[in-house]
Amino acid sequence: MTDETTPGVEDDAGVETALRAGLEEYDLSPEDVALLESGGPGEAEEGARAPLPVLAVVGRPNVGKSTLVNRILGRREAVVEDVPGVTRDRVTYPASWAGRDFTLVDTGGWEQKVEGMAAQVAEQAEVAVELADAVMFVVDATVGATATDEQVVRLLRRSGRPVVLVANKVDGPRQEADATELWSLGLGEPYPVSALHGRGTGDVLDAAVKLLPAVSAVGGASPVGGPRRVALLGRPNVGKSSMLNKLAGSERVVVHPTAGTTRDPVDELIELGGRTWRFVDTAGIRRRVHLTRGADFYASLRTQAALEKAEVAVVLLDASEPMSEQDVRIVSTVVESGRALVLAYNKWDLTDEERRHYLEREIERELVQTTWAPRVNVSAMTGRHLERLVPALDTALESWDTRVPTGRLNSFLGQVVAAHPHPVRGGKQPRILFGTQASTRPPRFVVFATGFLEAGYRRFLERRLREEFGFTGSPIELSVRVREKRRR
Ligand code: GDP
Ligand code: GDP
């Protein structure tokens, strides 16, 4: 970092002041002004929020879970689906009701739509419930309680999670009596709901959010400034539990029980390179769940839940086997989550020269979007190069925390644009007016411009930003605000 006596800082400040003044001639929204004046939101808060409480929607196939989830998410879900590159197999969504923000876990759309597969329904419910603070249990009131429903009820009781009972498909007064019969499940008051028409959904949501704790007990509060939080991710059998065991070894300092509950320990504090790190959601790694079906569901759910709590993810890949679609999906889930990323190629002891040759080709082909992630080649079995994880984690987190001073950013943008201006399109050439970093964790940049910047040019700017400032191991975002000259 440059200090005040370094030549160049004054120039940067000069550039910033001049460009900032130029912006005054443009039509800025109150939001723009706030962004420009704040110099970005408080860094300490970003990326370190306590995990939101989690509400899981469970029930047999066809009882209306997906319909209910869509209703709860309102228009938001459509927006989510419109974003290209968002994985289809997403299972958690940000939701809010009555001013409460929470995470909604949708188990609909995961099962094969086959009736009567009680064991499978119960398995799926079990994994969802494990990661939830409260549960919405959906029953089809027009069918009544089935044996499968009763099996799920037993599971819910065992879990000790608070439950609201949704008597769905009560489209009108005629089905109210059906709903009443569900008292027999012993879960308390059945809420008559028509997910399809929206009837009763407000009441049941009121009841559900009352059951949610302020901070998720599943994740455990993540204190700001505590040990840095690492998620160990990867598809089944890549070696997550082996690595965890090796890393923890005799150096495991504490196994942290979630405060004030009788739940299983969720995170582990592990000492590496002389410092303590919090490996989040390790219970999910240690307790190997063997599912006959829905293993993908469990993996996705665990990945997302762990990312929510983590600052940096170590994604394990099996160096001895061809990269799979699931590997690539896990990597993109990390990038979308905005967390820092380290790639660890495990089982290096099983690779020979030929395999390593093919591996490099696979990486070039499959992971072009994440060439910025630091990479370590390790063996959880032999312990090979595990000590390289710490510098990789440090680098990634440092990038994730980086703030580029506004003056420096604008000098840089000025030089880049002078050397490579945006191409002229239809006789017009959009100009970049000013740039600022809106946040860290990950670094997000906002650029004000006189016109739309093409995707190719935005990618070029991102590439140059990385060349100039590094950001090894962190995703970065660049958004453009097109602003017009104020009419006088
Ligand atoms: P899931 O398998 O539990 O996710 O169930 P879906 O949400 O896919 O719904 C299964 C079927 O039930 C669909 O045809 C829905 O349109 C229908 N359905 C869902 N909710 C209601 C409701 O409140 N009333 C009626 N009549 N049908 C519903
Ligand atoms: P997880 O499902 O990701 O937790 O994977 P495990 O840690 O259970 O590992 C799956 C299998 O791979 C086990 O049989 C491990 O012994 C084996 N394994 C894990 N890491 C390595 C490694 O670095 N080298 C070799 N040869 N085998 C490994």
Coordinates of C-alpha atoms and ligand atoms in Angstrom, one line a residue:
M1 CA 0.0 0.0 0.0
T2 CA 1.3 3.5 -0.8
D3 CA 1.6 6.1 1.9
E4 CA 1.0 9.8 1.8
T5 CA 4.5 10.8 0.9
T6 CA 4.7 8.5 -2.1
P7 CA 4.5 10.3 -5.5
G8 CA 1.5 9.3 -7.4
V9 CA -0.9 9.4 -4.5
E10 CA -1.5 13.1 -5.0
D11 CA -2.1 12.5 -8.7
D12 CA -4.6 9.8 -7.8
A13 CA -6.4 12.2 -5.5
G14 CA -6.3 14.8 -8.3
V15 CA -7.8 12.4 -10.8
E16 CA -10.5 11.4 -8.3
T17 CA -11.4 15.0 -7.5
A18 CA -11.6 16.0 -11.2
L19 CA -13.7 13.0 -12.2
R20 CA -15.9 13.3 -9.2
A21 CA -16.6 16.9 -10.1
G22 CA -17.4 15.9 -13.7
L23 CA -20.0 13.5 -12.3
E24 CA -22.0 16.5 -11.0
E25 CA -23.2 17.1 -14.5
Y26 CA -25.0 13.8 -14.6
D27 CA -28.3 12.7 -13.3
L28 CA -27.5 10.7 -10.1
S29 CA -30.0 8.9 -8.1
P30 CA -30.1 9.3 -4.3
E31 CA -28.6 5.8 -4.2
D32 CA -25.7 6.8 -6.4
V33 CA -25.0 9.8 -4.2
A34 CA -25.1 7.7 -1.0
L35 CA -22.6 5.2 -2.6
L36 CA -20.3 8.0 -3.6
E37 CA -20.4 9.7 -0.3
S38 CA -20.0 6.6 1.9
G39 CA -17.0 5.2 0.0
G40 CA -18.7 1.8 0.5
P41 CA -20.5 0.3 3.5
G42 CA -18.7 -0.6 6.7
E43 CA -16.4 -3.4 6.0
A44 CA -16.6 -5.1 9.3
E45 CA -20.2 -6.0 8.7
E46 CA -19.8 -7.5 5.3
G47 CA -19.5 -11.2 4.9
A48 CA -19.6 -11.6 8.6
R49 CA -23.3 -11.4 9.3
A50 CA -24.7 -14.0 11.7
P51 CA -26.4 -16.8 9.7
L52 CA -30.1 -16.3 9.0
P53 CA -32.5 -18.7 10.6
V54 CA -33.5 -21.6 8.3
L55 CA -37.0 -22.8 7.6
A56 CA -37.4 -26.1 5.8
V57 CA -40.5 -27.2 3.9
V58 CA -41.0 -30.9 4.0
G59 CA -43.6 -33.4 3.1
R60 CA -44.6 -36.2 0.7
P61 CA -44.4 -35.7 -3.0
N62 CA -47.4 -33.9 -4.5
V63 CA -48.7 -32.4 -1.3
G64 CA -47.9 -28.9 -2.7
K65 CA -44.5 -28.1 -1.3
S66 CA -43.2 -26.4 -4.4
T67 CA -46.4 -24.5 -4.8
L68 CA -46.1 -23.2 -1.3
V69 CA -42.4 -22.3 -1.7
N70 CA -43.2 -20.3 -4.8
R71 CA -46.0 -18.5 -3.0
I72 CA -43.6 -17.7 -0.1
L73 CA -40.9 -16.4 -2.4
G74 CA -43.5 -14.4 -4.4
R75 CA -41.9 -12.8 -7.5
R76 CA -38.4 -13.3 -6.2
E77 CA -38.1 -16.8 -7.4
A78 CA -38.8 -15.9 -11.0
V79 CA -36.0 -13.4 -10.7
V80 CA -33.7 -16.1 -9.4
E81 CA -34.5 -18.3 -12.3
D82 CA -33.9 -15.6 -14.8
V83 CA -30.3 -15.2 -13.8
P84 CA -28.1 -17.2 -16.2
G85 CA -25.6 -19.5 -14.6
V86 CA -27.7 -20.0 -11.5
T87 CA -27.7 -23.7 -10.9
R88 CA -31.0 -25.5 -11.4
D89 CA -30.4 -27.6 -8.3
R90 CA -30.5 -24.8 -5.9
V91 CA -32.3 -25.7 -2.7
T92 CA -32.0 -22.7 -0.5
Y93 CA -33.5 -19.3 -1.1
P94 CA -33.5 -16.0 0.7
A95 CA -37.0 -15.2 1.9
S96 CA -38.7 -12.8 4.2
W97 CA -42.0 -12.4 5.9
A98 CA -43.3 -9.7 8.3
G99 CA -39.9 -8.1 8.3
R100 CA -38.0 -11.2 9.2
D101 CA -35.3 -12.5 6.9
F102 CA -34.7 -16.2 6.7
T103 CA -33.4 -19.0 4.5
L104 CA -36.0 -21.2 2.9
V105 CA -35.1 -24.8 2.1
D106 CA -37.1 -26.3 -0.6
T107 CA -37.2 -30.1 -0.8
G108 CA -39.9 -30.1 -3.5
G109 CA -38.9 -31.1 -7.0
W110 CA -36.2 -33.4 -5.6
E111 CA -38.0 -36.6 -5.1
Q112 CA -39.0 -38.8 -8.0
K113 CA -42.7 -38.1 -8.2
V114 CA -43.6 -41.6 -7.0
E115 CA -46.1 -42.2 -4.3
G116 CA -45.5 -44.4 -1.4
M117 CA -41.8 -44.3 -1.2
A118 CA -41.9 -43.8 2.5
A119 CA -38.2 -44.4 3.2
Q120 CA -37.1 -42.0 0.6
V121 CA -39.4 -39.2 1.8
A122 CA -38.2 -39.7 5.3
E123 CA -34.5 -39.6 4.3
Q124 CA -35.0 -36.4 2.4
A125 CA -36.9 -34.9 5.3
E126 CA -34.2 -36.0 7.7
V127 CA -31.4 -34.2 5.9
A128 CA -33.5 -31.0 5.4
V129 CA -34.5 -31.0 9.1
E130 CA -30.9 -31.5 10.2
L131 CA -30.0 -28.1 8.7
A132 CA -33.2 -26.3 9.7
D133 CA -34.2 -24.2 12.8
A134 CA -37.9 -24.8 12.2
V135 CA -40.0 -26.9 9.8
M136 CA -43.1 -26.5 7.8
F137 CA -44.6 -29.9 7.4
V138 CA -47.0 -30.0 4.5
V139 CA -49.9 -32.6 4.4
D140 CA -52.5 -32.9 1.7
A141 CA -55.7 -32.3 3.7
T142 CA -57.8 -33.8 0.9
V143 CA -55.9 -37.1 1.2
G144 CA -55.5 -37.1 5.0
A145 CA -52.6 -38.4 7.0
T146 CA -50.9 -41.4 5.3
A147 CA -48.5 -43.9 6.8
T148 CA -45.6 -41.9 5.2
D149 CA -46.8 -38.7 6.9
E150 CA -46.8 -40.5 10.2
Q151 CA -43.3 -41.7 9.6
V152 CA -42.2 -38.2 9.0
V153 CA -44.0 -37.0 12.1
R154 CA -41.9 -39.5 14.2
L155 CA -38.8 -38.2 12.6
L156 CA -39.8 -34.6 13.3
R157 CA -40.5 -35.4 17.0
R158 CA -37.1 -37.0 17.3
S159 CA -35.4 -34.0 15.8
G160 CA -36.8 -31.7 18.4
R161 CA -37.3 -28.9 15.8
P162 CA -40.3 -26.8 16.1
V163 CA -42.9 -27.6 13.5
V164 CA -45.9 -25.9 11.9
L165 CA -48.4 -28.2 10.3
V166 CA -49.7 -27.1 6.9
A167 CA -53.0 -28.6 5.9
N168 CA -52.7 -27.9 2.2
K169 CA -55.2 -27.9 -0.6
V170 CA -57.9 -26.4 1.6
D171 CA -59.2 -24.4 -1.4
G172 CA -62.5 -23.5 0.2
P173 CA -64.7 -23.9 3.3
R174 CA -65.7 -27.4 2.2
Q175 CA -62.2 -28.8 2.9
E176 CA -62.0 -27.1 6.3
A177 CA -63.2 -30.3 8.0
D178 CA -60.4 -32.2 6.3
A179 CA -57.9 -29.9 7.9
T180 CA -59.3 -30.4 11.3
E181 CA -58.8 -34.1 11.1
L182 CA -55.0 -33.6 11.0
W183 CA -55.1 -32.7 14.7
S184 CA -54.7 -36.5 15.0
L185 CA -51.0 -36.2 13.9
G186 CA -50.3 -34.8 17.3
L187 CA -48.4 -31.7 15.9
G188 CA -50.8 -29.2 17.2
E189 CA -53.1 -26.9 15.2
P190 CA -53.3 -27.7 11.5
Y191 CA -53.2 -24.5 9.5
P192 CA -55.7 -24.7 6.6
V193 CA -53.9 -23.4 3.5
S194 CA -54.4 -23.3 -0.2
A195 CA -50.9 -22.9 -1.6
L196 CA -52.5 -22.7 -5.0
H197 CA -54.7 -19.8 -4.3
G198 CA -52.9 -18.2 -1.4
R199 CA -55.6 -18.8 1.1
G200 CA -54.3 -19.0 4.7
T201 CA -50.6 -18.7 3.7
G202 CA -50.2 -15.5 5.7
D203 CA -51.4 -17.1 8.9
V204 CA -49.1 -20.1 8.6
L205 CA -46.1 -17.9 7.8
D206 CA -46.9 -15.7 10.8
A207 CA -46.8 -18.9 12.9
A208 CA -43.6 -20.2 11.2
V209 CA -41.5 -17.0 11.6
K210 CA -42.5 -16.9 15.3
L211 CA -40.7 -20.3 15.7
L212 CA -37.5 -19.0 14.1
P213 CA -34.7 -17.9 16.4
A214 CA -33.1 -14.5 15.7
V215 CA -29.8 -16.2 14.8
S216 CA -29.6 -19.7 13.3
A217 CA -28.8 -22.3 15.9
V218 CA -27.9 -24.7 13.2
G219 CA -25.0 -22.6 12.0
G220 CA -24.1 -21.2 15.4
A221 CA -23.4 -17.5 15.5
S222 CA -20.2 -16.5 13.8
P223 CA -18.5 -13.9 15.8
V224 CA -16.9 -11.0 13.9
G225 CA -13.2 -11.0 14.3
G226 CA -13.1 -14.6 15.5
P227 CA -11.2 -17.4 13.7
R228 CA -11.6 -17.3 10.0
R229 CA -14.4 -19.6 8.7
V230 CA -13.5 -22.3 6.2
A231 CA -15.9 -24.6 4.4
L232 CA -14.5 -27.9 3.2
L233 CA -16.4 -28.9 0.1
G234 CA -16.4 -31.5 -2.5
R235 CA -18.4 -34.4 -3.9
P236 CA -18.7 -37.6 -1.9
N237 CA -15.5 -39.7 -1.6
V238 CA -13.1 -36.9 -2.7
G239 CA -11.5 -37.2 0.8
K240 CA -13.2 -34.5 2.9
S241 CA -13.3 -36.5 6.1
S242 CA -9.8 -37.8 5.5
M243 CA -8.5 -34.3 5.1
L244 CA -10.4 -33.1 8.1
N245 CA -8.9 -35.9 10.2
K246 CA -5.5 -35.2 9.0
L247 CA -5.7 -31.5 9.5
A248 CA -7.3 -31.9 13.0
G249 CA -4.9 -34.7 13.9
S250 CA -3.8 -34.3 17.5
E251 CA -4.0 -30.5 17.0
R252 CA -7.7 -30.3 17.3
V253 CA -8.2 -27.8 20.1
V254 CA -11.9 -27.7 20.8
V255 CA -14.9 -29.4 19.5
H256 CA -17.5 -26.7 19.8
P257 CA -21.0 -27.6 20.9
T258 CA -23.6 -25.1 19.7
A259 CA -24.2 -22.8 22.6
G260 CA -27.2 -23.6 24.7
T261 CA -28.5 -26.5 22.8
T262 CA -28.1 -30.3 23.0
R263 CA -27.4 -30.5 19.3
D264 CA -24.4 -32.2 17.8
P265 CA -21.3 -30.1 17.3
V266 CA -21.4 -28.4 14.0
D267 CA -18.1 -26.6 13.6
E268 CA -14.6 -27.5 14.6
L269 CA -11.8 -25.3 15.6
I270 CA -8.5 -26.5 14.1
E271 CA -5.0 -25.1 14.6
L272 CA -3.1 -24.6 11.3
G273 CA 0.1 -22.7 10.8
G274 CA 0.0 -21.5 14.4
R275 CA -3.5 -20.0 14.1
T276 CA -7.0 -21.2 14.9
W277 CA -9.4 -21.7 12.0
R278 CA -13.1 -22.5 12.2
F279 CA -14.0 -25.3 9.9
V280 CA -17.8 -24.9 9.5
D281 CA -20.4 -27.6 9.3
T282 CA -18.0 -30.4 9.9
A283 CA -20.7 -32.5 11.5
G284 CA -22.1 -33.0 8.1
I285 CA -18.8 -34.3 6.9
R286 CA -18.1 -36.6 9.9
R287 CA -21.5 -38.1 10.1
R288 CA -21.5 -39.9 6.8
V289 CA -25.1 -40.0 5.6
H290 CA -25.6 -42.9 3.3
L291 CA -28.6 -42.2 1.3
T292 CA -30.1 -44.6 -1.2
R293 CA -31.4 -41.7 -3.1
G294 CA -31.2 -37.9 -2.8
A295 CA -27.4 -38.0 -2.3
D296 CA -27.1 -35.1 -4.7
F297 CA -29.8 -33.2 -2.7
Y298 CA -27.9 -33.7 0.5
A299 CA -24.6 -32.6 -1.1
S300 CA -26.1 -29.4 -2.5
L301 CA -27.8 -28.6 0.7
R302 CA -24.7 -29.1 2.7
T303 CA -22.6 -27.1 0.3
Q304 CA -25.0 -24.2 0.4
A305 CA -25.5 -24.3 4.2
A306 CA -21.7 -24.4 4.8
L307 CA -21.1 -21.6 2.3
E308 CA -23.6 -19.4 4.1
K309 CA -21.4 -19.6 7.2
A310 CA -18.0 -19.6 5.6
E311 CA -15.7 -16.8 4.4
V312 CA -13.5 -19.1 2.3
A313 CA -14.2 -22.5 0.7
V314 CA -11.6 -25.2 0.0
V315 CA -13.1 -27.3 -2.8
L316 CA -11.6 -30.8 -2.9
L317 CA -11.2 -32.4 -6.3
D318 CA -10.1 -36.0 -6.9
A319 CA -6.9 -35.6 -9.0
S320 CA -6.9 -39.3 -9.8
E321 CA -10.3 -39.2 -11.6
P322 CA -11.7 -37.2 -14.5
M323 CA -13.4 -34.1 -13.3
S324 CA -17.2 -34.5 -13.0
E325 CA -20.1 -32.2 -13.6
Q326 CA -20.7 -32.2 -9.9
D327 CA -17.2 -30.9 -9.2
V328 CA -17.8 -28.0 -11.6
R329 CA -21.1 -27.3 -10.1
I330 CA -19.7 -27.1 -6.6
V331 CA -17.0 -24.6 -7.8
S332 CA -19.6 -22.4 -9.5
T333 CA -21.8 -22.5 -6.3
V334 CA -18.8 -21.1 -4.4
V335 CA -18.3 -18.3 -7.0
E336 CA -22.0 -17.4 -6.9
S337 CA -21.9 -17.3 -3.2
G338 CA -19.2 -14.6 -3.4
R339 CA -16.9 -16.5 -1.0
A340 CA -13.2 -16.8 -1.5
L341 CA -12.0 -20.0 -3.1
V342 CA -9.0 -22.4 -2.9
L343 CA -8.9 -25.5 -5.1
A344 CA -7.3 -28.6 -3.6
Y345 CA -6.4 -31.5 -5.8
N346 CA -6.5 -34.4 -3.5
K347 CA -5.3 -38.0 -3.9
W348 CA -2.2 -36.7 -5.6
D349 CA -0.4 -39.9 -4.5
L350 CA -2.6 -41.8 -7.0
T351 CA -1.7 -39.8 -10.0
D352 CA 1.0 -40.7 -12.5
E353 CA 2.6 -38.5 -15.2
E354 CA 0.0 -39.4 -17.8
R355 CA -2.9 -38.7 -15.5
R356 CA -1.4 -35.3 -14.5
H357 CA -1.1 -34.4 -18.1
Y358 CA -4.8 -35.1 -18.7
L359 CA -5.7 -33.3 -15.5
E360 CA -4.1 -30.1 -16.7
R361 CA -6.1 -30.3 -19.9
E362 CA -9.3 -30.9 -17.9
I363 CA -8.6 -27.9 -15.7
E364 CA -8.0 -25.7 -18.8
R365 CA -11.3 -26.8 -20.2
E366 CA -13.6 -27.1 -17.2
L367 CA -12.4 -24.4 -14.9
V368 CA -11.5 -21.4 -17.2
Q369 CA -13.8 -19.2 -15.1
T370 CA -11.7 -19.7 -11.9
T371 CA -8.2 -19.5 -13.1
W372 CA -7.8 -16.9 -10.3
A373 CA -8.2 -19.5 -7.6
P374 CA -5.0 -20.6 -5.8
R375 CA -4.4 -24.3 -6.3
V376 CA -2.7 -26.9 -4.1
N377 CA -1.9 -30.5 -5.0
V378 CA -2.3 -32.6 -1.8
S379 CA -2.8 -36.0 -0.4
A380 CA -5.1 -36.3 2.6
M381 CA -3.8 -39.8 3.1
T382 CA 0.0 -39.1 3.1
G383 CA -0.3 -35.5 4.3
R384 CA 1.6 -34.3 1.2
H385 CA 1.7 -30.5 0.9
L386 CA -1.1 -30.0 3.3
E387 CA 0.9 -27.2 4.9
R388 CA 0.4 -25.3 1.6
L389 CA -3.2 -24.8 2.5
V390 CA -2.5 -22.0 4.9
P391 CA -0.7 -19.6 2.6
A392 CA -3.4 -20.3 0.0
L393 CA -6.2 -19.5 2.5
D394 CA -4.3 -16.4 3.6
T395 CA -3.9 -15.2 0.0
A396 CA -7.6 -15.8 -0.9
L397 CA -8.9 -14.1 2.3
E398 CA -6.6 -11.1 1.8
S399 CA -7.9 -10.7 -1.7
W400 CA -11.5 -11.1 -0.5
D401 CA -10.8 -8.2 2.1
T402 CA -9.1 -5.9 -0.4
R403 CA -10.2 -2.4 -0.8
V404 CA -8.8 -0.3 -3.6
P405 CA -8.7 3.4 -2.8
T406 CA -11.0 5.4 -5.0
G407 CA -8.2 7.6 -6.3
R408 CA -6.1 4.7 -7.2
L409 CA -9.0 3.0 -8.9
N410 CA -9.8 6.0 -11.1
S411 CA -6.2 6.6 -12.1
F412 CA -6.1 2.9 -13.2
L413 CA -9.5 3.1 -15.0
G414 CA -8.3 6.3 -16.8
Q415 CA -5.1 4.6 -18.1
V416 CA -7.0 1.4 -19.2
V417 CA -9.6 3.4 -21.0
A418 CA -7.1 5.7 -22.7
A419 CA -5.2 2.6 -24.0
H420 CA -8.3 0.6 -24.9
P421 CA -11.4 2.7 -25.3
H422 CA -14.8 1.0 -25.6
P423 CA -15.5 0.2 -29.2
V424 CA -17.8 2.6 -31.1
R425 CA -21.3 1.1 -31.6
G426 CA -23.9 2.8 -33.9
G427 CA -21.9 6.0 -33.9
K428 CA -21.8 6.2 -30.1
Q429 CA -19.0 5.4 -27.7
P430 CA -19.8 4.9 -24.0
R431 CA -17.4 6.7 -21.7
I432 CA -16.5 5.7 -18.2
L433 CA -17.1 8.6 -15.8
F434 CA -16.0 7.3 -12.5
G435 CA -15.5 4.1 -10.5
T436 CA -15.8 3.2 -6.9
Q437 CA -15.5 0.0 -4.9
A438 CA -18.9 -0.5 -3.3
S439 CA -17.9 -3.3 -0.9
T440 CA -15.3 -5.9 0.0
R441 CA -15.9 -9.5 0.8
P442 CA -15.9 -10.0 -2.1
P443 CA -14.7 -6.8 -3.8
R444 CA -17.6 -5.3 -5.8
F445 CA -16.9 -2.4 -8.1
V446 CA -19.4 0.1 -9.5
V447 CA -18.6 2.0 -12.6
F448 CA -20.6 5.0 -13.8
A449 CA -20.7 5.3 -17.6
T450 CA -22.4 7.3 -20.3
G451 CA -23.8 4.2 -22.0
F452 CA -24.1 0.5 -21.8
L453 CA -20.7 -1.4 -21.6
E454 CA -20.7 -4.5 -23.7
A455 CA -20.1 -7.8 -21.9
G456 CA -16.8 -8.3 -23.7
Y457 CA -15.6 -4.9 -22.5
R458 CA -16.7 -5.6 -18.9
R459 CA -14.8 -8.8 -19.0
F460 CA -11.8 -7.0 -20.3
L461 CA -12.0 -4.5 -17.4
E462 CA -12.3 -7.3 -14.9
R463 CA -9.3 -9.0 -16.4
R464 CA -7.3 -5.8 -16.1
L465 CA -8.5 -5.2 -12.5
R466 CA -7.1 -8.6 -11.7
E467 CA -3.8 -8.0 -13.5
E468 CA -3.4 -4.7 -11.6
F469 CA -4.7 -5.6 -8.1
G470 CA -4.4 -9.4 -7.9
F471 CA -7.5 -10.7 -6.2
T472 CA -6.0 -14.2 -6.2
G473 CA -8.6 -16.5 -4.7
S474 CA -11.5 -14.0 -4.6
P475 CA -14.4 -13.6 -7.0
I476 CA -14.9 -9.9 -8.0
E477 CA -17.9 -8.2 -9.3
L478 CA -18.2 -5.3 -11.7
S479 CA -21.5 -3.5 -12.2
V480 CA -22.2 -0.6 -14.5
R481 CA -24.6 2.3 -13.8
V482 CA -25.5 4.2 -17.0
R483 CA -26.2 7.8 -16.2
E484 CA -27.3 10.6 -18.5
K485 CA -26.2 14.2 -18.5
R486 CA -28.5 16.4 -16.5
R487 CA -30.8 18.6 -18.6
R488 CA -30.5 22.2 -17.7
Ligands
GDP1 P1 -44.7 -31.1 -4.3 O1 -44.4 -32.4 -5.0 O2 -45.0 -31.3 -2.8 O3 -43.7 -30.0 -4.4 O4 -46.1 -30.6 -4.9 P2 -46.4 -29.5 -6.0 O5 -46.2 -28.1 -5.4 O6 -45.6 -29.8 -7.2 O7 -47.9 -29.7 -6.2 C1 -48.5 -31.0 -6.6 C2 -49.8 -30.7 -7.3 O8 -50.7 -30.2 -6.3 C3 -49.7 -29.7 -8.4 O9 -50.6 -30.1 -9.4 C4 -50.3 -28.4 -7.7 O10 -50.9 -27.6 -8.7 C5 -51.3 -29.0 -6.8 N1 -51.5 -28.1 -5.6 C6 -50.6 -27.6 -4.8 N2 -51.2 -26.8 -3.9 C7 -52.5 -26.9 -4.1 C8 -53.6 -26.3 -3.4 O11 -53.5 -25.6 -2.4 N3 -54.9 -26.7 -3.9 C9 -55.0 -27.5 -5.0 N4 -56.2 -27.8 -5.3 N5 -54.0 -28.0 -5.6 C10 -52.7 -27.8 -5.2
GDP2 P1 -15.5 -37.8 1.8 O1 -16.7 -38.6 1.3 O2 -15.2 -36.7 0.9 O3 -15.4 -37.4 3.2 O4 -14.2 -38.8 1.5 P2 -13.4 -39.8 2.5 O5 -12.5 -38.9 3.3 O6 -14.3 -40.7 3.2 O7 -12.5 -40.5 1.5 C1 -13.0 -41.4 0.5 C2 -12.0 -42.5 0.2 O8 -10.9 -41.9 -0.4 C3 -11.5 -43.2 1.5 O9 -11.3 -44.6 1.1 C4 -10.1 -42.6 1.7 O10 -9.3 -43.4 2.4 C5 -9.7 -42.3 0.3 N1 -8.8 -41.1 0.3 C6 -9.0 -39.9 0.8 N2 -7.9 -39.1 0.5 C7 -7.0 -39.8 -0.1 C8 -5.7 -39.5 -0.7 O11 -5.2 -38.5 -0.6 N3 -5.1 -40.6 -1.3 C9 -5.6 -41.8 -1.4 N4 -5.0 -42.7 -2.1 N5 -6.9 -42.1 -0.9 C10 -7.5 -41.1 -0.3

